Coordinates of C-alpha atoms (C1' of nucleotides) in Angstrom, one line a residue:
Chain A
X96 CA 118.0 -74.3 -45.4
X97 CA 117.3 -74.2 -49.2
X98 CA 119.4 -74.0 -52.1
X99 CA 120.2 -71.0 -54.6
X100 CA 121.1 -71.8 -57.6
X101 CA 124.7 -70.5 -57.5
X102 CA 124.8 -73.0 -54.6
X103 CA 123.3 -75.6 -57.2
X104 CA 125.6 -75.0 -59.6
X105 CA 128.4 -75.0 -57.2
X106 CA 127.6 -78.4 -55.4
X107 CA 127.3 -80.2 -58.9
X108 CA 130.8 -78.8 -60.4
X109 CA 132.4 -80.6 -57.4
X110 CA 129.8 -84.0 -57.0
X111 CA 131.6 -84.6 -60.8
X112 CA 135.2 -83.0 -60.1
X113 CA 135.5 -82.8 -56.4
X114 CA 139.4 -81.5 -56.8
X115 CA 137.7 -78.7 -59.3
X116 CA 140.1 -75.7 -58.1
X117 CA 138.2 -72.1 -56.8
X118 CA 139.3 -70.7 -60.0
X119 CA 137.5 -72.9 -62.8
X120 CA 134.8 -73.2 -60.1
X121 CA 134.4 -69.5 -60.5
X122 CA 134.5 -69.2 -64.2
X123 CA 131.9 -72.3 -64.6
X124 CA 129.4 -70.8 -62.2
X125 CA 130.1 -66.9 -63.3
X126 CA 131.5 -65.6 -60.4
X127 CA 134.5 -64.2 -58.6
X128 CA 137.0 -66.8 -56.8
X129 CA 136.1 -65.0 -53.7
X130 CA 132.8 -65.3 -53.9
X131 CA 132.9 -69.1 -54.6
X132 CA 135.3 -69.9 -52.1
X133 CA 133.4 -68.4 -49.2
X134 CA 129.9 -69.8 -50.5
X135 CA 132.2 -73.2 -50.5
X136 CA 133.3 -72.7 -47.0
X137 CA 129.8 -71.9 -45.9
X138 CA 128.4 -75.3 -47.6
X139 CA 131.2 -77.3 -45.6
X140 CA 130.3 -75.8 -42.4
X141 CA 126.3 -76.1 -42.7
X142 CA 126.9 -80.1 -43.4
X143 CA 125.6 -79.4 -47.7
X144 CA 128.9 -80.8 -48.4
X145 CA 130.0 -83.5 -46.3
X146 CA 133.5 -84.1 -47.7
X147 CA 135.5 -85.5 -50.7
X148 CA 136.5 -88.4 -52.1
X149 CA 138.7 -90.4 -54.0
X150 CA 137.4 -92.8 -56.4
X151 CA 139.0 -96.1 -56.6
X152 CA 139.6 -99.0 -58.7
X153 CA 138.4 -102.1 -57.2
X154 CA 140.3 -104.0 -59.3
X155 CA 142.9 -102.2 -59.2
X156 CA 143.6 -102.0 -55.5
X157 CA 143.0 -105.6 -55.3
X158 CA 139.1 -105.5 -53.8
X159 CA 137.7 -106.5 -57.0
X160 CA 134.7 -108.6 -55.0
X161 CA 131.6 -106.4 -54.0
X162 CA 128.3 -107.6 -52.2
X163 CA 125.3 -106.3 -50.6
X164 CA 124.5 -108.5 -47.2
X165 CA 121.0 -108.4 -45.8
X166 CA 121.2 -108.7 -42.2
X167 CA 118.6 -110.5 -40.2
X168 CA 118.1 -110.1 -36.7
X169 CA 118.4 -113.4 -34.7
X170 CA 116.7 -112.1 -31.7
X171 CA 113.6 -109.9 -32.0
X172 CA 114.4 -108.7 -28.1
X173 CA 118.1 -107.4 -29.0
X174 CA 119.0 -103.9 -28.8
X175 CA 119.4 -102.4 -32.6
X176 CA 122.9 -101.3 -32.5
X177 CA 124.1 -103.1 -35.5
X178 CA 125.9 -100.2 -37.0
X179 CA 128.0 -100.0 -34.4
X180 CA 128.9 -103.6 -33.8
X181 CA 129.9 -104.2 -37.1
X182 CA 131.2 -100.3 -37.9
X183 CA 135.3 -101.7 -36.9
X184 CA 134.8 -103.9 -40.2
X185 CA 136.6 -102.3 -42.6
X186 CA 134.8 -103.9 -45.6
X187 CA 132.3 -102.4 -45.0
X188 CA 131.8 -99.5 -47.4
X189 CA 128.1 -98.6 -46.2
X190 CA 125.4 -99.3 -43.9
X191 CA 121.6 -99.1 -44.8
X192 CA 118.6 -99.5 -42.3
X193 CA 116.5 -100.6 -44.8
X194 CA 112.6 -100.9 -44.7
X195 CA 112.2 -104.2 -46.0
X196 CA 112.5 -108.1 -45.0
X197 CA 116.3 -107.3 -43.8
X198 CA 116.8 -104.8 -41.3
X199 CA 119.9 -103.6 -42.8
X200 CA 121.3 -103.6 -45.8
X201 CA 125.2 -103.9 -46.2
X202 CA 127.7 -102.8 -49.1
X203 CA 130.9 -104.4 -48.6
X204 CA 134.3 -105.0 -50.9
X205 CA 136.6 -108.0 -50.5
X206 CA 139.6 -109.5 -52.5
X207 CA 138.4 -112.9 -53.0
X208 CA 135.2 -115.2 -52.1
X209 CA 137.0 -116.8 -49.8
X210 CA 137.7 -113.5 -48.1
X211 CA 134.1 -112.7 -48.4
X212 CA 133.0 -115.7 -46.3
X213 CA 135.6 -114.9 -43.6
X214 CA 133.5 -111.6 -43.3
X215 CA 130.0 -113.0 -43.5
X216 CA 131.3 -114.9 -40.5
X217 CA 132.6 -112.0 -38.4
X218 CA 129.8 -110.6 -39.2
X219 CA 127.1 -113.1 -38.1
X220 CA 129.3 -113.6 -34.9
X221 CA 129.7 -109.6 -34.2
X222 CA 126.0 -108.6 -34.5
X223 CA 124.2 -111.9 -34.1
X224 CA 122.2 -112.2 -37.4
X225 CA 121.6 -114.2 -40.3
X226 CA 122.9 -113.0 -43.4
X227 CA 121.7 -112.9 -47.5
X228 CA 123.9 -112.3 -50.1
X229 CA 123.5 -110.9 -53.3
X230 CA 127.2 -110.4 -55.4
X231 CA 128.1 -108.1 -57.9
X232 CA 128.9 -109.2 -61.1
X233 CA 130.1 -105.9 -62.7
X234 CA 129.3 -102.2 -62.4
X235 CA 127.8 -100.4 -65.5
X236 CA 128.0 -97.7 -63.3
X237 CA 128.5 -95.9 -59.8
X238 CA 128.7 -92.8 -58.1
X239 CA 127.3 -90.6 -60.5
X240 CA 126.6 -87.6 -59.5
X241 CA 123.1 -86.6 -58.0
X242 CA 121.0 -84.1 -59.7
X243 CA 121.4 -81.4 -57.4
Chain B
X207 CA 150.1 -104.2 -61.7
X208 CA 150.7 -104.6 -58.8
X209 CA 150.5 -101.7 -56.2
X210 CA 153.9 -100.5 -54.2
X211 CA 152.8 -99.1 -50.6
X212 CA 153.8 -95.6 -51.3
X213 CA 150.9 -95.9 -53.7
X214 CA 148.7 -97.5 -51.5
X215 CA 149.1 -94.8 -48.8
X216 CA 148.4 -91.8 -51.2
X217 CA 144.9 -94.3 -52.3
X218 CA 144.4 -94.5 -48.5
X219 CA 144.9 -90.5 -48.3
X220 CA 143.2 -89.6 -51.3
X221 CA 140.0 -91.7 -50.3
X222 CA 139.5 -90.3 -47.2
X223 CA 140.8 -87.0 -48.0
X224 CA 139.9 -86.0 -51.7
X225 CA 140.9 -82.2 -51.8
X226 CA 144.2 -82.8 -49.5
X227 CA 146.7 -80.8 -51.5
X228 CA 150.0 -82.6 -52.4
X229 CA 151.7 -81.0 -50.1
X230 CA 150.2 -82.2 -47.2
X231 CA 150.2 -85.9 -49.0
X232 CA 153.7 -85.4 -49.2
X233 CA 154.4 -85.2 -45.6
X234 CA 151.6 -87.9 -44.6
X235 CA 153.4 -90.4 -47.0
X236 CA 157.3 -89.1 -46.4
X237 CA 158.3 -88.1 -49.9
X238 CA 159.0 -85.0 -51.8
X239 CA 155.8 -83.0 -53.4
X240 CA 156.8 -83.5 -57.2
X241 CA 157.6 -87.5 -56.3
X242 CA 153.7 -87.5 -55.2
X243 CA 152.8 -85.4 -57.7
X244 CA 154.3 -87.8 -60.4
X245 CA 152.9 -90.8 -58.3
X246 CA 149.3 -89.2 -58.0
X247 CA 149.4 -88.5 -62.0
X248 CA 150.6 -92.0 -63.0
X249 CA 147.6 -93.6 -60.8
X250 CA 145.3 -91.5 -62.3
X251 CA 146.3 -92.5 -66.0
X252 CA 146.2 -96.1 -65.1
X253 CA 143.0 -95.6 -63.8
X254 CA 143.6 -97.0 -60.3
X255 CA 142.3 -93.5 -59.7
X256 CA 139.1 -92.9 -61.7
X257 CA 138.4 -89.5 -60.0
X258 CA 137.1 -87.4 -57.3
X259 CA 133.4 -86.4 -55.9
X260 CA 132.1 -84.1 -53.6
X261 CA 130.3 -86.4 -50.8
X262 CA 126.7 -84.3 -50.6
X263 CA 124.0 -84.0 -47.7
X264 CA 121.0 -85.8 -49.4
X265 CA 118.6 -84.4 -47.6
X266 CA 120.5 -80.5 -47.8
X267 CA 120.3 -80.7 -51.4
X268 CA 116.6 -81.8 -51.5
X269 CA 116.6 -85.6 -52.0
X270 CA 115.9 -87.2 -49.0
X271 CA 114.7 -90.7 -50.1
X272 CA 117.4 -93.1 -50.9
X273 CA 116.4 -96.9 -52.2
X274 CA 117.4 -100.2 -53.7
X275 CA 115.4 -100.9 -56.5
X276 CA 116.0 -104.9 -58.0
X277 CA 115.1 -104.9 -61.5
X278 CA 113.1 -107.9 -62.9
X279 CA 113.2 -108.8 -67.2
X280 CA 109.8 -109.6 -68.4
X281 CA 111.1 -111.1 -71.2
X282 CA 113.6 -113.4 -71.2
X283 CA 114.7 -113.3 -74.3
X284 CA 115.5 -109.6 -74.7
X285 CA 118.7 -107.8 -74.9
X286 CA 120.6 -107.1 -72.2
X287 CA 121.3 -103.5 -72.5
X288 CA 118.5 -102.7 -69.3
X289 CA 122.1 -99.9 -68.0
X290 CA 122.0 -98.2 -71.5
X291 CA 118.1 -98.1 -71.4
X292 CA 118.3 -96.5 -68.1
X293 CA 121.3 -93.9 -67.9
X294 CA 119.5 -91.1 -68.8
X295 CA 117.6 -91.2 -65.7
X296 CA 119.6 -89.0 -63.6
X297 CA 118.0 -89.8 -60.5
X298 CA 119.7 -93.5 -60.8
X299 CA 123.2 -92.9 -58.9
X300 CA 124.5 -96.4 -59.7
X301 CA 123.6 -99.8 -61.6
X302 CA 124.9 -102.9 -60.6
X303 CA 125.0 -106.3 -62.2
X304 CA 124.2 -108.9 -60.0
X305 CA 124.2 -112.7 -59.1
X306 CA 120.4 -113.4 -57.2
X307 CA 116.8 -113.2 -58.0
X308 CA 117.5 -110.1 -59.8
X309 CA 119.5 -109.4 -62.8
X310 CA 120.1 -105.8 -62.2
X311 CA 119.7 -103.8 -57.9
X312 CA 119.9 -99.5 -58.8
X313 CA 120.8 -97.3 -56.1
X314 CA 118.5 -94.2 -56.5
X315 CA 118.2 -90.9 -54.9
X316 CA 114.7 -88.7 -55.1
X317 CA 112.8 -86.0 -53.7
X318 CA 109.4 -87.7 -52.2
X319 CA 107.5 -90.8 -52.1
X320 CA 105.5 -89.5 -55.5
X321 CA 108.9 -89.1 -57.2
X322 CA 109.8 -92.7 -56.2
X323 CA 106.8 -93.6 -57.6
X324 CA 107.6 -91.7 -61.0
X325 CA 110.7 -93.3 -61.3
X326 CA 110.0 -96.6 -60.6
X327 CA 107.1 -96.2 -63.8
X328 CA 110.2 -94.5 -65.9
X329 CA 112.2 -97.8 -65.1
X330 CA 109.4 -100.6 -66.0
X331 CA 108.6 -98.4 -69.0
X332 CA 112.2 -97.7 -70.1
X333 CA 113.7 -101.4 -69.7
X334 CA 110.6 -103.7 -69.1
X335 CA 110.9 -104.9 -66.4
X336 CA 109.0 -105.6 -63.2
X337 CA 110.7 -104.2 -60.0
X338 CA 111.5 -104.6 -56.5
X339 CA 112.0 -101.4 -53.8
X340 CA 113.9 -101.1 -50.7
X341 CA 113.6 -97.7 -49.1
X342 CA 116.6 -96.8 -47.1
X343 CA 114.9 -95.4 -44.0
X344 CA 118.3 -94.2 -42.6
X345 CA 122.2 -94.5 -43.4
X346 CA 124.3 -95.1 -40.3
X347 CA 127.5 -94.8 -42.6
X348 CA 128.2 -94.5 -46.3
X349 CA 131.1 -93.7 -48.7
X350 CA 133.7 -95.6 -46.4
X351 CA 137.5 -95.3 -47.8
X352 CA 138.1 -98.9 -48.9
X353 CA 141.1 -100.8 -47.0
X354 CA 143.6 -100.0 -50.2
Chain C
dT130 C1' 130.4 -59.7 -53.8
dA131 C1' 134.8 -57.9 -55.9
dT132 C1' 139.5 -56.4 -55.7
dG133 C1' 144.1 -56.9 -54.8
dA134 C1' 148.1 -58.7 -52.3
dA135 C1' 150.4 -62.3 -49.6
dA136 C1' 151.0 -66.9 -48.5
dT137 C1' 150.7 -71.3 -50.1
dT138 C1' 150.5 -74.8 -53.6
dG139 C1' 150.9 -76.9 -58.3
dT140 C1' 153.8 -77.9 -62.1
dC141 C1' 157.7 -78.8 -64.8
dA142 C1' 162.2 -78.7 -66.0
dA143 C1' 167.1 -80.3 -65.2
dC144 C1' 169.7 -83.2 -62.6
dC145 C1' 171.0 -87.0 -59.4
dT146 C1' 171.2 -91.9 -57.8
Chain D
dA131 C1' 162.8 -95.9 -63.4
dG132 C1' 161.9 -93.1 -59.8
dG133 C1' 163.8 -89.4 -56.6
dT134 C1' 165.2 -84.5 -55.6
dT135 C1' 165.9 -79.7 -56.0
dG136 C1' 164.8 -75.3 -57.5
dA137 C1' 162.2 -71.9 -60.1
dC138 C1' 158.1 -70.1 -61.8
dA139 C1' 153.1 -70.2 -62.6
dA140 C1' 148.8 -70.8 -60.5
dT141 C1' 145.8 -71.1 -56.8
dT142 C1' 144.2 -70.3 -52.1
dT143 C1' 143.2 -67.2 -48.6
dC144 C1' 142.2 -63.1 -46.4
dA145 C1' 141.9 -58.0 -45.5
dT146 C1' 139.5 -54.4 -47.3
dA147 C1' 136.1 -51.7 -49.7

DNA sequence: TATGAAATTGTCAACCT
DNA sequence: AGGTTGACAATTTCATA
C-alpha cells in the first residue's frame, strides 16, 4: 500500500515524461533497467499508475473553448446517476462530485460557443439539471505534475 | 494549420494511449513506422503535441483530496501576476483564467484536510486574495482523450 | 536486483512518387 | 512535401542466477 522511494522517484520521472524509456528511467532513479521495468509493471498492475497520456493542444486540434458546468439537480427524488447519463458526451473531459452548491462539477472542451450551448443543452436534457457556467479564458498552466 | 486526419488519428491514439510504440500506431493508423515517426515528430515541434504524463492513483500516491479553489483579488488595483505568485506551490496542478465571480479557479491535489487548510493560507498569503473551496468528494471520470 | 541474450522497436539515411 | 524501404542502433522483455 505505501510508497518507497524508488517508487517515488519512478512515478514522478513518468507524471513529467510519461514516454520516458526503461533506460533513462534507470539511470535517473539509480537502478538497473530490470529493476525499473518490473517495479513499473508492478505499479501498472496495483492501479499506482493508471495509464498515459498525450497532451494536447486545444488550439491546436481545434477545441480551443474550455468550461467548468456546475450541474444542479432538478429533482431532489432522482436517482444520482449523472455520470453515467452524461458519460457518452464526448466533451466531457472530467466529472467531479463535488461537495458544494452543485452536485457535480464538469470540465468540458468545445470548438466554439455556439458549440458549447449545443452541449449545455444535451446536457440539461440527458441528466435533467440546471447548469452554471464558468469559461476559461486562458490557461497559465495545467497538468503539472503532482508531488509524488 | 490545419490538421490532416492521419494526424488526427495518431492525436486520437496518442491521447488515449501515451506509451503506444510507433509501431503499433503505425498499424492503427495504416501507414509505415518512419511515416508516423516523422508525423509524431513534426506534431510535437508545432506543439500540437505538448507532451506526455503518467495518469497517477491520487489516493496510491498519498494525496487523496482533490479541490477547486476560486481565487478572489483583495485589491483591485494590483497586478495581475496571482499564476507567477503561485507556481511554486507544487501542490497547485493547474491555474486557470476565468470569466465569472472569480478571476482565477486552481485545481489542487493534497494529503488531508490540515494540508488543504495550509494551502489555502499559502495562497491568500502568496497572491492576496480571499478564496473559495470546492472539495471533490469523488471523480466518476477524469483525463478523457479529447474528440481530436 | 543484476546480468545477458533475444525479440522488438526507434531512428535515420537514401530513394521513390 | 510526404511516403517507403532497408539497415543499424537502442530499447524492451524475459530467463537465469
Amino acid at each position: 500500500m505505501s510508497l518507497e522511494p524508488i517508487d517515488r522517484a519512478i512515478l514522478k520521472e513518468l507524471a513529467a515524461d510519461g514516454r520516458c524509456s526503461f533506460t533513462d528511467l534507470a539511470e535517473r532513479v539509480g537502478l538497473s533497467v530490470s529493476a525499473v521495468h518490473q517495479r513499473v509493471k508492478r505499479l501498472e498492475q496495483r492501479g499506482v499508475l493508471k495509464g498515459y497520456a498525450a497532451r494536447l493542444d486545444g488550439e491546436e486540434i481545434g477545441l480551443p473553448l474550455t468550461a467548468f458546468i456546475s450541474l444542479f439537480p432538478i429533482d431532489p427524488a432522482a436517482p444520482d446517476d449523472y455520470p453515467k447519463r452524461l458519460e457518452h458526451l464526448q466533451q466531457i473531459e472530467a466529472c467531479y462530485s463535488v461537495a458544494g452548491d452543485a452536485s457535480y462539477v464538469l470540465r468540458v472542451r468545445v470548438a466554439s460557443p455556439s458549440a458549447l450551448e449545443d452541449l449545455l443543452r444535451q446536457i440539461r436534457e440527458a441528466a435533467n439539471v440546471s447548469t452554471r457556467t464558468t469559461v476559461v479564458l486562458s490557461t497559465p498552466y495545467e497538468d503539472r505534475p503532482p508531488a509524488v
